[in-house]
Tab-separated table of C-alpha atoms in Angstrom:
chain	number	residue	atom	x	y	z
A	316	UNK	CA	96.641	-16.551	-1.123
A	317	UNK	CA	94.198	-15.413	-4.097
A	318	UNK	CA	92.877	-18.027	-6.670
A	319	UNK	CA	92.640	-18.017	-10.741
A	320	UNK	CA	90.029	-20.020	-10.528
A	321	UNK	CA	86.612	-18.468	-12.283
A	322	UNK	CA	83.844	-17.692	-10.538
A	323	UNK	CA	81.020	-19.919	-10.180
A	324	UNK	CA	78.260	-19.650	-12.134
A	325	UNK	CA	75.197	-18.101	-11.193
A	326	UNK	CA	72.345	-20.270	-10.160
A	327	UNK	CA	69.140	-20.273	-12.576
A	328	UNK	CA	67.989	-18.460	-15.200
A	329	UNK	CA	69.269	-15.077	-16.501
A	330	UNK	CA	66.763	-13.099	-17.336
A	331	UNK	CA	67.020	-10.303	-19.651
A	332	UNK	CA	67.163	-6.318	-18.238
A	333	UNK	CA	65.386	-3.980	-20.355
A	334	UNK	CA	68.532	-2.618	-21.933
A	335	UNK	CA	68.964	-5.755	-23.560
A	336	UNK	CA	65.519	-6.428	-25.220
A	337	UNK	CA	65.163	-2.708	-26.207
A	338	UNK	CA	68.002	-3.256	-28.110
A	339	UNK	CA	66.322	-6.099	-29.766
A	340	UNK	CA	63.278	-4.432	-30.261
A	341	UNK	CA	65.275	-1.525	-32.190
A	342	UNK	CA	66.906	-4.577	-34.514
A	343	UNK	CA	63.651	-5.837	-35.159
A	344	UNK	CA	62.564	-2.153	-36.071
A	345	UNK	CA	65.430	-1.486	-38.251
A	346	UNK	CA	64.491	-5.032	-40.468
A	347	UNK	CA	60.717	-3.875	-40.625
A	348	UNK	CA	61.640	-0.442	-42.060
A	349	UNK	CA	64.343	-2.258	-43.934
A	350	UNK	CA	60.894	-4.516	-45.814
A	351	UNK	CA	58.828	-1.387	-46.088
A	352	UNK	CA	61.271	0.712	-47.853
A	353	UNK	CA	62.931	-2.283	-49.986
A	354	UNK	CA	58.797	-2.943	-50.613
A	355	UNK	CA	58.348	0.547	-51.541
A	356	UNK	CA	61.076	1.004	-54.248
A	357	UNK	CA	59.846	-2.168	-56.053
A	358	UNK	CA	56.387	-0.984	-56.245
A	359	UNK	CA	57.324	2.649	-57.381
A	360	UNK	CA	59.636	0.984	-59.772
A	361	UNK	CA	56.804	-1.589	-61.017
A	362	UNK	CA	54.154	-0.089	-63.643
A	363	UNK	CA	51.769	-2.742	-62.576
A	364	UNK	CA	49.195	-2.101	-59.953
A	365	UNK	CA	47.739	-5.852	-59.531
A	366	UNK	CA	51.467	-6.676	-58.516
A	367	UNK	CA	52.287	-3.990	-55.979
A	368	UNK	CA	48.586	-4.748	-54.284
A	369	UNK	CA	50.179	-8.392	-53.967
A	370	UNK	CA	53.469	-6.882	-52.453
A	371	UNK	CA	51.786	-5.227	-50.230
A	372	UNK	CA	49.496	-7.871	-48.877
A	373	UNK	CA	52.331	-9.942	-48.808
A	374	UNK	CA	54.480	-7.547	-46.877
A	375	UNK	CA	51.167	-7.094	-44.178
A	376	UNK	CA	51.772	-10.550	-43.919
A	377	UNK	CA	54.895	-10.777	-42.798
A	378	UNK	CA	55.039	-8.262	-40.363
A	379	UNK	CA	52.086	-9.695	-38.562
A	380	UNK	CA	53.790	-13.515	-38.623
A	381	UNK	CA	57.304	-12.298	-38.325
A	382	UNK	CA	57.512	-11.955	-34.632
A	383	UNK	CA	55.011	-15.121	-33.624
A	384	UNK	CA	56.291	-17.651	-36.212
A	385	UNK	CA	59.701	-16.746	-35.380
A	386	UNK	CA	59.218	-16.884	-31.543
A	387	UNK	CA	57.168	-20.240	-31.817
A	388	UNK	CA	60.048	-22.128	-33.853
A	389	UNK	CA	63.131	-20.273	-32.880
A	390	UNK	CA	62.468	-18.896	-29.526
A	391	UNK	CA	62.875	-15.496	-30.551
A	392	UNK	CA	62.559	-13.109	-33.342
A	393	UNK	CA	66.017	-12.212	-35.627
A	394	UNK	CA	66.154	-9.073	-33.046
A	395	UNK	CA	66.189	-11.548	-30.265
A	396	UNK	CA	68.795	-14.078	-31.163
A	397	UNK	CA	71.592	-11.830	-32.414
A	398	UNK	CA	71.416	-9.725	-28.522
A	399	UNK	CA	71.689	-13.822	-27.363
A	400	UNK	CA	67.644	-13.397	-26.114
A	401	UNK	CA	65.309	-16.363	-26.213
A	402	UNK	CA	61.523	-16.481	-25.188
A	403	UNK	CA	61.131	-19.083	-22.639
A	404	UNK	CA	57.370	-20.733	-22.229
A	405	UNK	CA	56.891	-21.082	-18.179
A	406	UNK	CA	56.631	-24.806	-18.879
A	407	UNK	CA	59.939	-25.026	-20.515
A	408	UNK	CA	60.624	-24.847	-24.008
A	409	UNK	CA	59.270	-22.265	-27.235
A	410	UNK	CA	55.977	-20.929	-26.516
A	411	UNK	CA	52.697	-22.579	-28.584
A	412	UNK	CA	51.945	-20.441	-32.182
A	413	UNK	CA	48.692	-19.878	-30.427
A	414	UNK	CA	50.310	-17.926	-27.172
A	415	UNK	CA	53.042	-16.703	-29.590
A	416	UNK	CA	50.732	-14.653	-31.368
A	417	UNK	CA	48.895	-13.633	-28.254
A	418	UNK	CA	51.514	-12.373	-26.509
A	419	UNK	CA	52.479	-10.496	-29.784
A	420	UNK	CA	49.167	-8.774	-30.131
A	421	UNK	CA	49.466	-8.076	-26.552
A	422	UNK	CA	52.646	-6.160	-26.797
A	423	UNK	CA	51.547	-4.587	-29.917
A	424	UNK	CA	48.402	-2.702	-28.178
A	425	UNK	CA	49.886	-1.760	-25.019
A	426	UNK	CA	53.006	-0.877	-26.668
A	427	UNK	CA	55.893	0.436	-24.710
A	428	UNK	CA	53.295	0.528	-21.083
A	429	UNK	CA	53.914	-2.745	-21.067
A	430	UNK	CA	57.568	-2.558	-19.624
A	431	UNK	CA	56.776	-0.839	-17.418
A	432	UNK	CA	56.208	-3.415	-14.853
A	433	UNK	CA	59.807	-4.468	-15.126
A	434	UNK	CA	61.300	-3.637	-12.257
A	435	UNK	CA	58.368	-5.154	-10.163
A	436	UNK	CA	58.125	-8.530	-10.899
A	437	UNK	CA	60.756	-11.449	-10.182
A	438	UNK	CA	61.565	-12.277	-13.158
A	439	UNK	CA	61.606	-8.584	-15.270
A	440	UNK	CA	58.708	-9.367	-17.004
A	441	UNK	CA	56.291	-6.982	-18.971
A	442	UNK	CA	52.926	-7.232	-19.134
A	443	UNK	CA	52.662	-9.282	-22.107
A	444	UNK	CA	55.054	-11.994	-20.989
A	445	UNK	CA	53.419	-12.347	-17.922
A	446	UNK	CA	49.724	-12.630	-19.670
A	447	UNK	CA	51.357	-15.614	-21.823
A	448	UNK	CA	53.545	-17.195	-18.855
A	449	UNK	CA	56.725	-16.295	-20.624
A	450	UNK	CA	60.649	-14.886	-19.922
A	451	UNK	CA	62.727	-13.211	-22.236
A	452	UNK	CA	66.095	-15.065	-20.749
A	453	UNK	CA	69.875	-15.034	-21.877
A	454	UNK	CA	70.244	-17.609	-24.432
A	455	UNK	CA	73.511	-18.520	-24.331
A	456	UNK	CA	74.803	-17.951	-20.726
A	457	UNK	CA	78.439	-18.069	-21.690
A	458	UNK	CA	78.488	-15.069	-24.319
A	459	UNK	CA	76.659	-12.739	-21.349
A	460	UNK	CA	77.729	-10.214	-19.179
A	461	UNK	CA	76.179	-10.011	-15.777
A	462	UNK	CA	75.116	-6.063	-16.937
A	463	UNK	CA	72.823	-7.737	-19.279
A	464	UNK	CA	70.328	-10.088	-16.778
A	465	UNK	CA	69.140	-10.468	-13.328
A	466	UNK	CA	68.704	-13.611	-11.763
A	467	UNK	CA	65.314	-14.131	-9.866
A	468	UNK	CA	63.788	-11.511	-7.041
A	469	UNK	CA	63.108	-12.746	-3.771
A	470	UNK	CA	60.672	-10.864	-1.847
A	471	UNK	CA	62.122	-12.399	1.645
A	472	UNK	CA	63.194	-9.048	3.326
A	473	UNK	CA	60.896	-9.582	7.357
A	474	UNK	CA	60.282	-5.627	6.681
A	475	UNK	CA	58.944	-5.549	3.751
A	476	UNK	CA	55.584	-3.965	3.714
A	477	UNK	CA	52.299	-6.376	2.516
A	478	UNK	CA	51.166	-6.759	-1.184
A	479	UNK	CA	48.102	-5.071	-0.663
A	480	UNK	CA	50.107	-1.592	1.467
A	481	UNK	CA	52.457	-1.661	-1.537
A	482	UNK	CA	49.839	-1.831	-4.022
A	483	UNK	CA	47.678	1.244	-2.411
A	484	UNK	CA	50.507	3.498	-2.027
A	485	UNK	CA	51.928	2.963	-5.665
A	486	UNK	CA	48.128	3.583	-6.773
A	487	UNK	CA	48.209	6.638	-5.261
A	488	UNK	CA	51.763	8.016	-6.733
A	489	UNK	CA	50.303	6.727	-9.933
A	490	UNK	CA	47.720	8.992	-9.692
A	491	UNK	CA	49.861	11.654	-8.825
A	492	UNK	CA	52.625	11.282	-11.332
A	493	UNK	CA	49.565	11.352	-13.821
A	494	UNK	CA	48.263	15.021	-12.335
A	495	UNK	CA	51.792	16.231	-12.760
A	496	UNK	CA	52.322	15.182	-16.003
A	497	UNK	CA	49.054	16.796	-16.994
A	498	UNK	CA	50.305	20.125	-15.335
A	499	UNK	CA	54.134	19.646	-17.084
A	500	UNK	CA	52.069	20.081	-20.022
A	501	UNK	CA	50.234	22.904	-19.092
A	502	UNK	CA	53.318	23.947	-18.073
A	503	UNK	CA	54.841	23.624	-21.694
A	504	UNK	CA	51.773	25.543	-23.351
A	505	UNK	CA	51.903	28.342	-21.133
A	506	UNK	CA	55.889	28.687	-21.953
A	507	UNK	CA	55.000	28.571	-25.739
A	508	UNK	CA	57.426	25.233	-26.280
A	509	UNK	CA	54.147	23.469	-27.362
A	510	UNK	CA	51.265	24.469	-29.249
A	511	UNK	CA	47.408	24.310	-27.309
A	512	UNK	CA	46.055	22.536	-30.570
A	513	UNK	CA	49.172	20.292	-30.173
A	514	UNK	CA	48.194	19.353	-26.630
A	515	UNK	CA	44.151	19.578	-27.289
A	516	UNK	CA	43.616	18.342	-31.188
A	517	UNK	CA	46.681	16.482	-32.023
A	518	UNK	CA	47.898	18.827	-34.437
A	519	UNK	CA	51.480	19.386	-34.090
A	520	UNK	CA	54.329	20.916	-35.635
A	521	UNK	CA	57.804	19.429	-35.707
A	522	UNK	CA	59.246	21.215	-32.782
A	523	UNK	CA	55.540	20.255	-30.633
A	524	UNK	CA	55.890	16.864	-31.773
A	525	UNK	CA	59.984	16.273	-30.067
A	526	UNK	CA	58.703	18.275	-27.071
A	527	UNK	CA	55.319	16.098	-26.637
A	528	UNK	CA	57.383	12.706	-27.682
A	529	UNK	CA	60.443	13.816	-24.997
A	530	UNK	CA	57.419	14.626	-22.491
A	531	UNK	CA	55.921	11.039	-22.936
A	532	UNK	CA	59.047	9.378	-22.574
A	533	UNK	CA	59.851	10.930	-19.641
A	534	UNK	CA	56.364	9.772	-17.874
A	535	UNK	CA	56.841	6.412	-18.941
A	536	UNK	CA	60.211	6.396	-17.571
A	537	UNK	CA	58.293	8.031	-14.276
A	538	UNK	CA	55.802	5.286	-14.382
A	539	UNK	CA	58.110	2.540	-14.335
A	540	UNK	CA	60.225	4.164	-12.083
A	541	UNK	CA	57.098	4.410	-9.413
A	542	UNK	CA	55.982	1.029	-10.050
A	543	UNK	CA	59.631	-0.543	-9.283
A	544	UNK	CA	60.060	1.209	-6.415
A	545	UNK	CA	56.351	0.944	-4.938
A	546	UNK	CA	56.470	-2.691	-5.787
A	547	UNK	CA	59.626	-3.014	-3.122
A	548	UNK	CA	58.700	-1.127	-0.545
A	549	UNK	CA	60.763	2.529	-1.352
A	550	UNK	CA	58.421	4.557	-1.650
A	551	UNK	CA	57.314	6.902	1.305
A	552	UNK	CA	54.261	5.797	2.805
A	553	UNK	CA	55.010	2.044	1.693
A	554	UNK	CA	57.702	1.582	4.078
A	555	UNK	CA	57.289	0.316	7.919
A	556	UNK	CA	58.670	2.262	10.345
């Protein structure tokens, strides 16, 4: 005899997979190019320069304190609450304006490295939420699907190998993934699909600039990818026999 009733809800937080806060990352991108353009016509279309130097302070401005005032008061930028995202302070609650803005500055200098410790930690944190004690979580459990979260790692397999084996062996494929990314680029040089001032001096064309931007994304995809699976234990050499 089967049952209509629903499923019971899953226990704990949700919190967020990367799919999900890359797409609020992109919304958040889209309303800051949105400013800077909107910005942009008004001070082309404005024959005064004292007024356009204001615009443009004032658009600085709110870039900086977009993401940190809105995350201190709201839980989460405009980006965050419209893919039903909320940044959770360890402690419970919105995080402090102080941490807010830390953890923004954070994620601004390490950029997109910082996710790539996702898949390693218990909670799918980056680096800049776990520097502030923060999760990016679902906000509104109800309006989720369960591709959009994870629920809380447990590291209680007997087999797995120790912290400190893990750590070692992903160090070392770290290193390695770095020595063949450096030799994919050789690689690309000697093939003529990218330019040797491209790869030495920074000066690139348009077709060495999608090659070298395709070739970074795929090593940070790499790195991630190492990390994760170092991190629990499927990696050769990490593994106990």
């Amino acid at each position: 005899m089967t049952s209509d009733a629903p499923p019971l809800p899953l226990p704990g937080p949700r919190y967020a997979r990367f799919s999900r806060r890359f797409k609020a990352v992109l919304l958040d991108w889209m309303l800051a190019m949105a400013l800077l353009f909107g910005a942009l016509a008004v001070a082309s279309n404005v024959a005064s320069d004292g007024l356009s130097r204001s615009l443009g302070v004032a658009v600085v401005v709110i870039l900086l304190l977009y993401e940190p005032v809105l995350v201190w008061r709201a839980g989460g930028t405009l980006g965050h609450i419209w893919t039903n995202l909320r940044i959770v302070d360890d402690r419970g609650g919105n995080l402090s304006f102080a941490r807010a803005l830390a953890r923004f500055a954070v994620k601004s200098i390490l950029g997109w490295y910082s996710f790539v410790i996702l898949a390693a930690t218990r909670r799918n944190q980056a680096v800049h939420d776990l520097l502030t004690h923060s999760t990016v979580q679902i906000r509104d459990p109800a309006k989720a699907t369960p591709g959009q979260f994870i629920t809380e790692r447990r590291e209680d397999d007997p087999a797995m190998p120790s912290r400190l084996r893990r750590l070692l062996v992903t160090v070392v494929y770290l290193a390695l993934s770095v020595l063949f990314y450096f030799g994919v680029l050789a690689v690309l040089v000697r093939a003529g699909l990218m330019s040797r001032a491209c790869l030495n001096q920074d000066i690139c064309n348009g077709s060495d600039r999608i090659v070298d931007t395709a070739a970074a994304v795929a090593f940070l995809l790499m790195i991630a990818l190492v990390i994760g699976m170092g991190w629990r234990g499927r990696l050769i050499g990490a593994r106990r026999a």
